[in-house]
């Protein structure tokens, strides 16, 4: 997976994904926006 120029491991992505779920339970716009704060440029989820 790629985050702009920086490579993000699957493990790092999953940890970030689950930590964001502590604040936003679903995968809506709020969740996507918060993921964008931590992993800018990353698409999908």
mmCIF file of N, CA and C in Angstrom:
data_model
loop_
_atom_site.group_PDB
_atom_site.id
_atom_site.type_symbol
_atom_site.label_atom_id
_atom_site.label_comp_id
_atom_site.label_asym_id
_atom_site.label_seq_id
_atom_site.Cartn_x
_atom_site.Cartn_y
_atom_site.Cartn_z
ATOM 1 N N UNK A 1 0.841 -1.170 0.000
ATOM 2 C CA UNK A 1 0.000 0.000 0.000
ATOM 3 C C UNK A 1 0.887 1.234 0.000
ATOM 4 N N UNK A 2 0.394 2.283 -0.577
ATOM 5 C CA UNK A 2 1.184 3.511 -0.651
ATOM 6 C C UNK A 2 0.447 4.664 0.011
ATOM 7 N N UNK A 3 1.194 5.494 0.658
ATOM 8 C CA UNK A 3 0.705 6.696 1.306
ATOM 9 C C UNK A 3 1.529 7.846 0.747
ATOM 10 N N UNK A 4 1.071 8.452 -0.334
ATOM 11 C CA UNK A 4 1.868 9.476 -1.004
ATOM 12 C C UNK A 4 3.157 8.854 -1.488
ATOM 13 N N UNK A 5 4.288 9.318 -1.001
ATOM 14 C CA UNK A 5 5.592 8.783 -1.373
ATOM 15 C C UNK A 5 6.032 7.669 -0.437
ATOM 16 N N UNK A 6 5.366 7.551 0.696
ATOM 17 C CA UNK A 6 5.813 6.642 1.756
ATOM 18 C C UNK A 6 5.086 5.300 1.676
ATOM 19 N N UNK A 7 5.820 4.232 1.824
ATOM 20 C CA UNK A 7 5.224 2.897 1.810
ATOM 21 C C UNK A 7 4.633 2.605 3.189
ATOM 22 N N UNK A 8 3.413 2.067 3.188
ATOM 23 C CA UNK A 8 2.720 1.721 4.429
ATOM 24 C C UNK A 8 2.499 0.216 4.425
ATOM 25 N N UNK A 9 2.980 -0.462 5.448
ATOM 26 C CA UNK A 9 2.791 -1.910 5.509
ATOM 27 C C UNK A 9 1.330 -2.225 5.800
ATOM 28 N N UNK A 10 0.922 -3.407 5.454
ATOM 29 C CA UNK A 10 -0.443 -3.855 5.729
ATOM 30 C C UNK A 10 -0.724 -3.788 7.229
ATOM 31 N N UNK A 11 0.265 -4.159 8.010
ATOM 32 C CA UNK A 11 0.122 -4.141 9.471
ATOM 33 C C UNK A 11 -0.127 -2.721 9.986
ATOM 34 N N UNK A 12 0.648 -1.770 9.483
ATOM 35 C CA UNK A 12 0.467 -0.369 9.883
ATOM 36 C C UNK A 12 -0.915 0.134 9.487
ATOM 37 N N UNK A 13 -1.356 -0.228 8.279
ATOM 38 C CA UNK A 13 -2.672 0.190 7.806
ATOM 39 C C UNK A 13 -3.772 -0.375 8.706
ATOM 40 N N UNK A 14 -3.691 -1.660 9.020
ATOM 41 C CA UNK A 14 -4.726 -2.305 9.837
ATOM 42 C C UNK A 14 -4.771 -1.686 11.231
ATOM 43 N N UNK A 15 -3.615 -1.420 11.818
ATOM 44 C CA UNK A 15 -3.587 -0.801 13.147
ATOM 45 C C UNK A 15 -4.237 0.582 13.090
ATOM 46 N N UNK A 16 -3.877 1.385 12.112
ATOM 47 C CA UNK A 16 -4.464 2.712 11.963
ATOM 48 C C UNK A 16 -5.968 2.609 11.722
ATOM 49 N N UNK A 17 -6.370 1.691 10.850
ATOM 50 C CA UNK A 17 -7.780 1.453 10.533
ATOM 51 C C UNK A 17 -8.575 1.183 11.811
ATOM 52 N N UNK A 18 -8.086 0.298 12.632
ATOM 53 C CA UNK A 18 -8.801 -0.069 13.862
ATOM 54 C C UNK A 18 -8.765 1.052 14.898
ATOM 55 N N UNK A 19 -7.664 1.771 14.994
ATOM 56 C CA UNK A 19 -7.606 2.895 15.931
ATOM 57 C C UNK A 19 -8.594 3.994 15.541
ATOM 58 N N UNK A 20 -8.740 4.242 14.251
ATOM 59 C CA UNK A 20 -9.721 5.235 13.799
ATOM 60 C C UNK A 20 -11.132 4.781 14.166
ATOM 61 N N UNK A 21 -11.376 3.473 14.154
ATOM 62 C CA UNK A 21 -12.696 2.965 14.550
ATOM 63 C C UNK A 21 -13.015 3.239 16.017
ATOM 64 N N UNK A 22 -12.033 3.530 16.832
ATOM 65 C CA UNK A 22 -12.320 3.916 18.215
ATOM 66 C C UNK A 22 -13.053 5.254 18.262
ATOM 67 N N UNK A 23 -12.843 6.090 17.249
ATOM 68 C CA UNK A 23 -13.506 7.401 17.176
ATOM 69 C C UNK A 23 -14.734 7.371 16.281
ATOM 70 N N UNK A 24 -14.664 6.609 15.168
ATOM 71 C CA UNK A 24 -15.745 6.584 14.173
ATOM 72 C C UNK A 24 -16.053 5.125 13.851
ATOM 73 N N UNK A 25 -17.243 4.635 14.251
ATOM 74 C CA UNK A 25 -17.528 3.205 14.119
ATOM 75 C C UNK A 25 -17.750 2.698 12.687
ATOM 76 N N UNK A 26 -18.214 3.545 11.780
ATOM 77 C CA UNK A 26 -18.504 3.071 10.425
ATOM 78 C C UNK A 26 -17.461 3.616 9.439
ATOM 79 N N UNK A 27 -17.578 3.216 8.163
ATOM 80 C CA UNK A 27 -16.623 3.644 7.136
ATOM 81 C C UNK A 27 -17.154 4.819 6.317
ATOM 82 N N UNK A 28 -17.893 5.717 6.940
ATOM 83 C CA UNK A 28 -18.461 6.870 6.240
ATOM 84 C C UNK A 28 -17.434 7.970 6.007
ATOM 85 N N UNK A 29 -17.954 9.153 5.687
ATOM 86 C CA UNK A 29 -17.082 10.288 5.366
ATOM 87 C C UNK A 29 -16.202 10.701 6.540
ATOM 88 N N UNK A 30 -16.750 10.639 7.747
ATOM 89 C CA UNK A 30 -15.959 11.003 8.924
ATOM 90 C C UNK A 30 -14.780 10.073 9.118
ATOM 91 N N UNK A 31 -15.026 8.783 8.922
ATOM 92 C CA UNK A 31 -13.962 7.785 9.055
ATOM 93 C C UNK A 31 -12.897 8.011 7.978
ATOM 94 N N UNK A 32 -13.353 8.222 6.746
ATOM 95 C CA UNK A 32 -12.417 8.433 5.645
ATOM 96 C C UNK A 32 -11.583 9.695 5.860
ATOM 97 N N UNK A 33 -12.223 10.745 6.378
ATOM 98 C CA UNK A 33 -11.494 11.991 6.641
ATOM 99 C C UNK A 33 -10.425 11.782 7.711
ATOM 100 N N UNK A 34 -10.769 11.075 8.763
ATOM 101 C CA UNK A 34 -9.800 10.839 9.835
ATOM 102 C C UNK A 34 -8.665 9.930 9.363
ATOM 103 N N UNK A 35 -8.978 8.932 8.552
ATOM 104 C CA UNK A 35 -7.913 8.100 7.975
ATOM 105 C C UNK A 35 -6.986 8.966 7.126
ATOM 106 N N UNK A 36 -7.568 9.935 6.418
ATOM 107 C CA UNK A 36 -6.775 10.837 5.594
ATOM 108 C C UNK A 36 -5.818 11.698 6.397
ATOM 109 N N UNK A 37 -6.156 11.965 7.648
ATOM 110 C CA UNK A 37 -5.264 12.728 8.522
ATOM 111 C C UNK A 37 -4.022 11.900 8.844
ATOM 112 N N UNK A 38 -4.232 10.623 9.130
ATOM 113 C CA UNK A 38 -3.125 9.751 9.542
ATOM 114 C C UNK A 38 -2.385 9.126 8.367
ATOM 115 N N UNK A 39 -3.121 8.843 7.283
ATOM 116 C CA UNK A 39 -2.500 8.250 6.093
ATOM 117 C C UNK A 39 -2.914 9.054 4.862
ATOM 118 N N UNK A 40 -2.407 10.280 4.717
ATOM 119 C CA UNK A 40 -2.812 11.119 3.585
ATOM 120 C C UNK A 40 -2.429 10.491 2.248
ATOM 121 N N UNK A 41 -3.326 10.628 1.285
ATOM 122 C CA UNK A 41 -3.060 10.108 -0.049
ATOM 123 C C UNK A 41 -3.433 8.654 -0.234
ATOM 124 N N UNK A 42 -3.804 7.978 0.825
ATOM 125 C CA UNK A 42 -4.166 6.568 0.728
ATOM 126 C C UNK A 42 -5.625 6.460 0.333
ATOM 127 N N UNK A 43 -5.929 5.625 -0.643
ATOM 128 C CA UNK A 43 -7.312 5.434 -1.076
ATOM 129 C C UNK A 43 -7.794 4.072 -0.646
ATOM 130 N N UNK A 44 -9.100 3.985 -0.503
ATOM 131 C CA UNK A 44 -9.686 2.703 -0.107
ATOM 132 C C UNK A 44 -9.766 2.604 1.388
ATOM 133 N N UNK A 45 -10.166 1.436 1.866
ATOM 134 C CA UNK A 45 -10.315 1.265 3.287
ATOM 135 C C UNK A 45 -11.178 0.150 3.523
#
